[in-house]
Tab-separated table of C-alpha atoms in Angstrom:
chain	number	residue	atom	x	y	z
K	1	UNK	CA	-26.419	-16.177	-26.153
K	2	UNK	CA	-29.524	-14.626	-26.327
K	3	UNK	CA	-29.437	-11.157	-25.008
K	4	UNK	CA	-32.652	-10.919	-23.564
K	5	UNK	CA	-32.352	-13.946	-21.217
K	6	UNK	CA	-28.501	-12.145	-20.193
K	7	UNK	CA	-31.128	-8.916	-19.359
K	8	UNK	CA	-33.543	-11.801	-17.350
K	9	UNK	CA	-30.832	-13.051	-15.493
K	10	UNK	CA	-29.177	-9.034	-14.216
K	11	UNK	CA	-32.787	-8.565	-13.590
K	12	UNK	CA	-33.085	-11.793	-11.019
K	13	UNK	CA	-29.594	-10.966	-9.204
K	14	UNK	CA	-30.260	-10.257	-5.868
K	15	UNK	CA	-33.296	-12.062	-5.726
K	16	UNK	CA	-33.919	-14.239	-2.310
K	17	UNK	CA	-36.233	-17.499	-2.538
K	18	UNK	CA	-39.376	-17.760	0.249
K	19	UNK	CA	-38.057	-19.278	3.517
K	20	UNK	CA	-38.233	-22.998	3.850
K	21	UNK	CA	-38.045	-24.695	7.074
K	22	UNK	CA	-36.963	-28.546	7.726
K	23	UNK	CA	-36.726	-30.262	10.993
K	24	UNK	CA	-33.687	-32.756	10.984
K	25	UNK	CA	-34.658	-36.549	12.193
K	26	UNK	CA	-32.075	-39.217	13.397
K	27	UNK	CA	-33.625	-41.184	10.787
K	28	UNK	CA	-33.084	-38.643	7.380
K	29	UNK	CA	-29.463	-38.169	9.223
K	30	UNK	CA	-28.437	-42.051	9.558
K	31	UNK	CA	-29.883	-42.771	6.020
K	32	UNK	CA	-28.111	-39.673	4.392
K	33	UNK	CA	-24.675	-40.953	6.594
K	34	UNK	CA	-25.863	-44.754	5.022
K	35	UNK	CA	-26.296	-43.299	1.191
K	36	UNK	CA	-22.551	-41.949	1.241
K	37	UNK	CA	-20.669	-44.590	2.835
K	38	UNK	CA	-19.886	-43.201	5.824
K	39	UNK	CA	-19.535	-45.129	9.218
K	40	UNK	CA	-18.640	-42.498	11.925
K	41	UNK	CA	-20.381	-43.047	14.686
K	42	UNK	CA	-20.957	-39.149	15.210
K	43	UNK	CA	-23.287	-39.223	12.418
K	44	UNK	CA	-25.226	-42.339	12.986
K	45	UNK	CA	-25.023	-43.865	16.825
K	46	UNK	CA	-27.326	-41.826	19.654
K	47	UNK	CA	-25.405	-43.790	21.992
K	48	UNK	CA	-21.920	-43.439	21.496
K	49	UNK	CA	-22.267	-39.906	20.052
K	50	UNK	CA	-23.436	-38.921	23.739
K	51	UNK	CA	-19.479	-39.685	24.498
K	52	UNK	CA	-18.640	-36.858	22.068
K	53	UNK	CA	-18.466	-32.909	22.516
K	54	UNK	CA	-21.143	-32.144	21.078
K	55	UNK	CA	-23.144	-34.871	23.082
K	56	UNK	CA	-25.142	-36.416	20.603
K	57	UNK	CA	-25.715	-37.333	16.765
K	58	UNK	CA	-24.578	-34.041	14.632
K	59	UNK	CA	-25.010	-34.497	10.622
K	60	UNK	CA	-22.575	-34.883	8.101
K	61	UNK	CA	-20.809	-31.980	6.377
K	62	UNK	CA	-23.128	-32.448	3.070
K	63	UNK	CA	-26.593	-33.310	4.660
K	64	UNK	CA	-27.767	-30.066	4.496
K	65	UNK	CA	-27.743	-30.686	0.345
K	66	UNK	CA	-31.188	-32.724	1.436
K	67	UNK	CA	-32.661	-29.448	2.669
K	68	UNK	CA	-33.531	-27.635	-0.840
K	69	UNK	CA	-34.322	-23.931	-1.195
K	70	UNK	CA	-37.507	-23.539	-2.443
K	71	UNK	CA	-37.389	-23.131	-5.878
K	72	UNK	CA	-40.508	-21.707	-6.987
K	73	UNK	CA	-40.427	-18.766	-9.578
K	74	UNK	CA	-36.558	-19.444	-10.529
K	75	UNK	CA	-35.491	-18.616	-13.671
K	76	UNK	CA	-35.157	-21.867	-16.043
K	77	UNK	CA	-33.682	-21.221	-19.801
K	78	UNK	CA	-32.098	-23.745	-20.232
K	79	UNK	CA	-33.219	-27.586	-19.924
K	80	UNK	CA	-30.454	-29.753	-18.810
K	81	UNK	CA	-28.309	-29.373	-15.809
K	82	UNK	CA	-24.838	-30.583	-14.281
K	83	UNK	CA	-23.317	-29.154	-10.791
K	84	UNK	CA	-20.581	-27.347	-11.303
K	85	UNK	CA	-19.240	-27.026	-7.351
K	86	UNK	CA	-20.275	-26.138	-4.301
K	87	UNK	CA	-18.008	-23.645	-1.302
K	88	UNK	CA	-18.897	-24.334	2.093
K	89	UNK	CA	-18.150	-22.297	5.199
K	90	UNK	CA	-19.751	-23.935	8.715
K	91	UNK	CA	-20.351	-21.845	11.863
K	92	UNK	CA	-22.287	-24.428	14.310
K	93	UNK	CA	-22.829	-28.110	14.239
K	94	UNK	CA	-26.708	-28.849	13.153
K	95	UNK	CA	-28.011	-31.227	15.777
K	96	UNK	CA	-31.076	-33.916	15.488
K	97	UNK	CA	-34.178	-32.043	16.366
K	98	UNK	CA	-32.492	-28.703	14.989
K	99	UNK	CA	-35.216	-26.902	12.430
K	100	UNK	CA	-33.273	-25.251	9.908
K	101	UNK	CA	-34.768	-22.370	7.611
K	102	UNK	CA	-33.128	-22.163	3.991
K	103	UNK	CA	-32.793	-19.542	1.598
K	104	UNK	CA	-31.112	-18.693	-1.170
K	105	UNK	CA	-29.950	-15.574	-2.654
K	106	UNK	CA	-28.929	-15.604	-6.716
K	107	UNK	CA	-25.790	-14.190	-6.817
K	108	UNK	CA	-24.536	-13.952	-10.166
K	109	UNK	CA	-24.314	-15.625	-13.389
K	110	UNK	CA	-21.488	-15.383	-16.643
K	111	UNK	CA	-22.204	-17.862	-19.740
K	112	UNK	CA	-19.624	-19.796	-21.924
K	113	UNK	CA	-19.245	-22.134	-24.721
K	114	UNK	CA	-17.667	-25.633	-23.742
K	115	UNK	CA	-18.199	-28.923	-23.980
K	116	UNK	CA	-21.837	-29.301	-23.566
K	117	UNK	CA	-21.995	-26.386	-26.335
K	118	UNK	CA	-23.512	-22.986	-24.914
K	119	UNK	CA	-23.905	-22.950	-21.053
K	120	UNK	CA	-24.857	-20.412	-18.082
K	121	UNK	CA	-23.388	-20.203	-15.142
K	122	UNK	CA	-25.464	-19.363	-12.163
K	123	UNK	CA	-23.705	-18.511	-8.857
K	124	UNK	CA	-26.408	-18.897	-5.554
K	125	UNK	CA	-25.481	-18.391	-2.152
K	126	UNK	CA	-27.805	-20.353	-0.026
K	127	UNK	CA	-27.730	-19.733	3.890
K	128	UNK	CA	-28.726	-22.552	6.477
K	129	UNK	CA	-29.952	-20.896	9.858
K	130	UNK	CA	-31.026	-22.530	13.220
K	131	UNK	CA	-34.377	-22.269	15.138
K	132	UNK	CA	-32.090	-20.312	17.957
K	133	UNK	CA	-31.632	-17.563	14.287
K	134	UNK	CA	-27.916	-18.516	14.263
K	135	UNK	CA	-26.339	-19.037	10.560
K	136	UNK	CA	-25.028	-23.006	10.825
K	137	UNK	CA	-23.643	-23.089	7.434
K	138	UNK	CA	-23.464	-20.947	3.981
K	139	UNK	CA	-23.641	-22.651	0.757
K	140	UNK	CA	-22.325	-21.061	-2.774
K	141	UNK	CA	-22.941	-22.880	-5.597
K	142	UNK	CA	-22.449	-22.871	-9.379
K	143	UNK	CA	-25.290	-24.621	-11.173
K	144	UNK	CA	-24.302	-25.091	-14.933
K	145	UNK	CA	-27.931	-25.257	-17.632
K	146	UNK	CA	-27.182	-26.099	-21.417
K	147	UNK	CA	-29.631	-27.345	-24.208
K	148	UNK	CA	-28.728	-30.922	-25.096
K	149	UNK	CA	-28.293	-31.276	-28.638
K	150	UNK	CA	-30.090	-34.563	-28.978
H	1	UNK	CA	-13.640	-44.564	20.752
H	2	UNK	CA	-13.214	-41.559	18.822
H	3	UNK	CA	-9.795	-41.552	17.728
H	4	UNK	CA	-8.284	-37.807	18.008
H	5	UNK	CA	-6.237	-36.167	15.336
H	6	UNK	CA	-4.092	-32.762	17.284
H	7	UNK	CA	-2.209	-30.029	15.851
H	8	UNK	CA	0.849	-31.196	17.141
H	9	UNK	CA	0.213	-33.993	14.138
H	10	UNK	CA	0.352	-31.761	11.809
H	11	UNK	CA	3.014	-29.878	9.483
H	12	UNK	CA	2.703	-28.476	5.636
H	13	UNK	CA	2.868	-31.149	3.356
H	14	UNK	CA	2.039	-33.827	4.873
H	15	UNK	CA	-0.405	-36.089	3.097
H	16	UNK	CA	-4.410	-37.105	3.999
H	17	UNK	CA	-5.571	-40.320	4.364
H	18	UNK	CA	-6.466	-42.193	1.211
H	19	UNK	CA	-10.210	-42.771	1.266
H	20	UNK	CA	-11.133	-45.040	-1.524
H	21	UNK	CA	-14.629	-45.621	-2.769
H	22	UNK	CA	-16.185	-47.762	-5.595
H	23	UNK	CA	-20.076	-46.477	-6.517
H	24	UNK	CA	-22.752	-48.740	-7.447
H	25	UNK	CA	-25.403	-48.080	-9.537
H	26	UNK	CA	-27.434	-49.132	-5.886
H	27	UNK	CA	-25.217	-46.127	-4.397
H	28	UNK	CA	-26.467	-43.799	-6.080
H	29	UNK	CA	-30.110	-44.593	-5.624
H	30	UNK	CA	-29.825	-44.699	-2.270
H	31	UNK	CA	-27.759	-41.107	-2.545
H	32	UNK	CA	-30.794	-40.101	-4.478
H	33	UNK	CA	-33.449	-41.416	-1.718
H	34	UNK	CA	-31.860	-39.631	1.191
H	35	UNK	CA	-30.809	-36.353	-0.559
H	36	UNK	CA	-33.745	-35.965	-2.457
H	37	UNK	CA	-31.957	-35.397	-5.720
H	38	UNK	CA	-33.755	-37.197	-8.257
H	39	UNK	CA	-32.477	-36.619	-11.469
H	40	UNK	CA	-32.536	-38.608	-13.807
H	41	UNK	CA	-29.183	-38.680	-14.947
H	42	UNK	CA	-27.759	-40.616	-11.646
H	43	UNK	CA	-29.950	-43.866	-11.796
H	44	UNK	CA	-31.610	-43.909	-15.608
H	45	UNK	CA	-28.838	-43.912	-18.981
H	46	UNK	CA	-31.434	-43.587	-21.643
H	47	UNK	CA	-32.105	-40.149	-19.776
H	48	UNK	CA	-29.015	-39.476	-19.318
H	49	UNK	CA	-27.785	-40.097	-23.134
H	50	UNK	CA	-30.877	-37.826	-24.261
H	51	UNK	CA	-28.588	-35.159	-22.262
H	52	UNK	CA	-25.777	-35.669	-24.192
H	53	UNK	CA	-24.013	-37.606	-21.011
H	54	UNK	CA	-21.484	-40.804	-21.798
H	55	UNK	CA	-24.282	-42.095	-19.680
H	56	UNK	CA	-25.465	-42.326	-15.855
H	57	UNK	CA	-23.020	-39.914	-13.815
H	58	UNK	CA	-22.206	-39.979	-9.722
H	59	UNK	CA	-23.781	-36.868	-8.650
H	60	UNK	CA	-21.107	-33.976	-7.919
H	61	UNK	CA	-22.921	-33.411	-4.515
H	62	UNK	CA	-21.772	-37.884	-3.465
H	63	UNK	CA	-18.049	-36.908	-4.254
H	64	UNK	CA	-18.523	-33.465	-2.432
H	65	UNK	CA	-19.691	-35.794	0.402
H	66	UNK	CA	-16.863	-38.188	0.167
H	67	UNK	CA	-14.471	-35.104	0.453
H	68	UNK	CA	-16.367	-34.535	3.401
H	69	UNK	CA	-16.018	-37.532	4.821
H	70	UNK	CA	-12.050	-37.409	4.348
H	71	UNK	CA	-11.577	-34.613	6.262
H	72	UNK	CA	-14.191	-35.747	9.368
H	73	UNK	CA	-12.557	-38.843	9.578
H	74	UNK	CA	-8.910	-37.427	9.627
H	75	UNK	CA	-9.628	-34.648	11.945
H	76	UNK	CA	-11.658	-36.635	14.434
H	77	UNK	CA	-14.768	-35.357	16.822
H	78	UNK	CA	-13.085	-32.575	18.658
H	79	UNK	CA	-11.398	-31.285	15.332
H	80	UNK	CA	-13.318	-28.619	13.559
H	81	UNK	CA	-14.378	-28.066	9.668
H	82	UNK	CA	-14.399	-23.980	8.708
H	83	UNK	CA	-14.947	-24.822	5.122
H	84	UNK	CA	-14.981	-27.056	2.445
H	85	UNK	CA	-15.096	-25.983	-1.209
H	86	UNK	CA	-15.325	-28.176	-4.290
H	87	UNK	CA	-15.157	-27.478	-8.527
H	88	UNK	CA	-15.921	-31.052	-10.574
H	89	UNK	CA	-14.003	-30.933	-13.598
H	90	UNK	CA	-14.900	-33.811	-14.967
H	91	UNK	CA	-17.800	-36.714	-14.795
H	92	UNK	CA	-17.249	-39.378	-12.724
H	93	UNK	CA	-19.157	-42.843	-13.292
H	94	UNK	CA	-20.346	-45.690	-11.364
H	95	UNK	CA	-17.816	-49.002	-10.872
H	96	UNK	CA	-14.974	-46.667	-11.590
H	97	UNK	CA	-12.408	-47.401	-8.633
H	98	UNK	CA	-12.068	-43.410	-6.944
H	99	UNK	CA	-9.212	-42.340	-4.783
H	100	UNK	CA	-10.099	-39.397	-2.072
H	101	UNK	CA	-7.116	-37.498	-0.368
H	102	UNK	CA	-5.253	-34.750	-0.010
H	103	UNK	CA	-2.551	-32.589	1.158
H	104	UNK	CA	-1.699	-30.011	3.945
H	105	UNK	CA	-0.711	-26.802	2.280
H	106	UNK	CA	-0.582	-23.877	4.793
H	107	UNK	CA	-1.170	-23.084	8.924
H	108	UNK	CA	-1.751	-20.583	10.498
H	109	UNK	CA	-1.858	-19.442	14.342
H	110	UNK	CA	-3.190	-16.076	15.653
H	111	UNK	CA	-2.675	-14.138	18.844
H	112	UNK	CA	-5.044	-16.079	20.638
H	113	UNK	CA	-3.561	-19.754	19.597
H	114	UNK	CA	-5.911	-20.222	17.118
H	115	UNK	CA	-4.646	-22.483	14.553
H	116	UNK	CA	-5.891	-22.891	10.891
H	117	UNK	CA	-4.936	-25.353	8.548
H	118	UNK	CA	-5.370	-25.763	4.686
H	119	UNK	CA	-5.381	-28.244	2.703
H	120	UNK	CA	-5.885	-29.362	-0.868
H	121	UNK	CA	-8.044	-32.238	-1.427
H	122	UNK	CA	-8.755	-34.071	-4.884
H	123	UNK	CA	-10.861	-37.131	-6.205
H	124	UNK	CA	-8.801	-38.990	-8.782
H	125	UNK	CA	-10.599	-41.840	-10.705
H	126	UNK	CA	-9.052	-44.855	-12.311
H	127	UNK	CA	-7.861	-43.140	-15.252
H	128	UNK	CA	-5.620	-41.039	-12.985
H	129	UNK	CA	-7.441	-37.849	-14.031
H	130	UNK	CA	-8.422	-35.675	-11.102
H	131	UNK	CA	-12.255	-35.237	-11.498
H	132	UNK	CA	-13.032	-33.097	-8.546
H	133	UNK	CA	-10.798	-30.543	-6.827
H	134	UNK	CA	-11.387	-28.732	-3.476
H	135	UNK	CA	-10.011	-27.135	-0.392
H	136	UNK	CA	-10.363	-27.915	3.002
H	137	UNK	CA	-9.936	-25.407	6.306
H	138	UNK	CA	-9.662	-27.074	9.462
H	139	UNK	CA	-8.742	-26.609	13.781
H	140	UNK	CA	-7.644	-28.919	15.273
H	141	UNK	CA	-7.299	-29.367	19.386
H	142	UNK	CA	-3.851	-28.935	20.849
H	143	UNK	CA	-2.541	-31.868	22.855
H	144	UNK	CA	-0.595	-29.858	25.316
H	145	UNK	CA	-2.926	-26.757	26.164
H	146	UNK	CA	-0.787	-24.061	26.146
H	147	UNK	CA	-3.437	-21.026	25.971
């Protein structure tokens, strides 16, 4: 690996992306519930989510994947990408109507050789928080970059 | 309506349900359209061979949704999810019949009746190679309230 993108990289740990704010709609929610298959009421029917706790439609565990960080002025070196995971911790449901501000911290990175030949890891913690400034959800993932061969 | 899952249901090692999902090539459009993740390499294979892939993959963020889905559906409306953590370890492709479940591996309880349970969860694909591997941390209601 080259050592000056390894000094780019330390350089951009720590580094927070602008503020981004999304309002959720019953519509994005029932579509996203529709695009992975899943049924539940909770996520989908007004009505009969009115009957649950949290008295109306609350999103899916994963939905907030359709709110993206902004990503201007992040680092590229590589030009292909695969996911490598994601860890999720959740602190309040996100409700329809909700307007959620994301951002997302780089954490850390490490590189390795494997399959897809050399390849940087990127660790990013990305935090989801409510328009009443409470955190709903945290988000750290591992983005994996290599140069296909091809 | 809702059907309820308690902690009263629960002990270590006892298994998940077994959610089972197939994945059209029509999935993962649609996955695409409402996530907003339009890369290439989920709907188009001549892009996705250019990047060295066998060719169009599911994305890793559909199977971290079907994980998600597994534990909703098991721990019901009044249950709660803490967390939910996922590595792919391998590529998963569409058509490819995909078993979702799990396993309970720890609770806990505080002082205050709090419980906490863990679990491991796991896609397996056709081959019987586990392609994504996670953890789940749940609380669930009590049925007798005993706070």
């Amino acid at each position: 690996m080259d050592n000056s993108v390894k000094k780019a990289l330390s350089e951009y740990i720590g580094s927070e992306s602008e503020a981004v704010t999304y309002e959720v709609e019953l519509g994005a929610v029932i579509k996203f519930a529709k695009a992975i298959g899943d049924d539940n009421p909770i996520f989908s029917n007004p009505k009969l989510a009115r009957t649950s706790r949290h008295g109306g439609v609350i999103t899916p565990p994963t939905f907030l994947r359709s709110m993206f960080h902004n990503s201007s002025g992040e680092k590229i070196f590589f030009s292909a990408g695969v996911d490598g995971g994601s860890e999720w911790k959740y602190f309040e449901p996100v409700r329809i109507g909700d307007k959620i501000t994301v951002i997302k911290k780089f954490v850390d990175f490490f590189t390795k050789d494997g399959s897809l030949g050399e390849m940087i890891f990127q660790i990013n913690e990305i935090r989801y928080i409510n328009q009443f400034d409470q955190i709903v959800a945290t988000q750290r993932t591992t983005g994996i970059s290599y140069e296909p061969k091809k | 309506m809702f059907k309820q899952l308690f902690f009263e249901d629960v002990k270590i090692g006892i298994n998940l349900p077994v959610l089972k999902k197939k994945v059209s090539s029509q999935q993962l459009v649609m996955y695409a359209g409402a996530s907003g993740d339009y890369y290439q390499i989920h709907y188009d294979q001549d892009y996705a061979k250019s990047n060295d892939l066998p060719g169009i993959i599911i994305h890793g963020a559909l199977k971290n949704a079907f994980l998600g889905q597994l534990i909703t559906d098991w721990i019901g409306d009044n249950g709660d999810l803490l967390e939910l953590s996922v590595q792919y370890r391998g590529m998963d492709v569409p058509e490819d019949e995909l078993t979702v479940t799990g396993i309970v591996t720890d609770i806990k309880i505080d002082s205050s009746k709090n419980n906490t349970i863990y679990c491991d969860i796991w896609i397996q694909n056709s081959s019987g190679k586990k392609s994504t591997l996670g953890k789940a941390i749940v609380s669930l209601p009590y049925k007798v309230i005993t706070k």
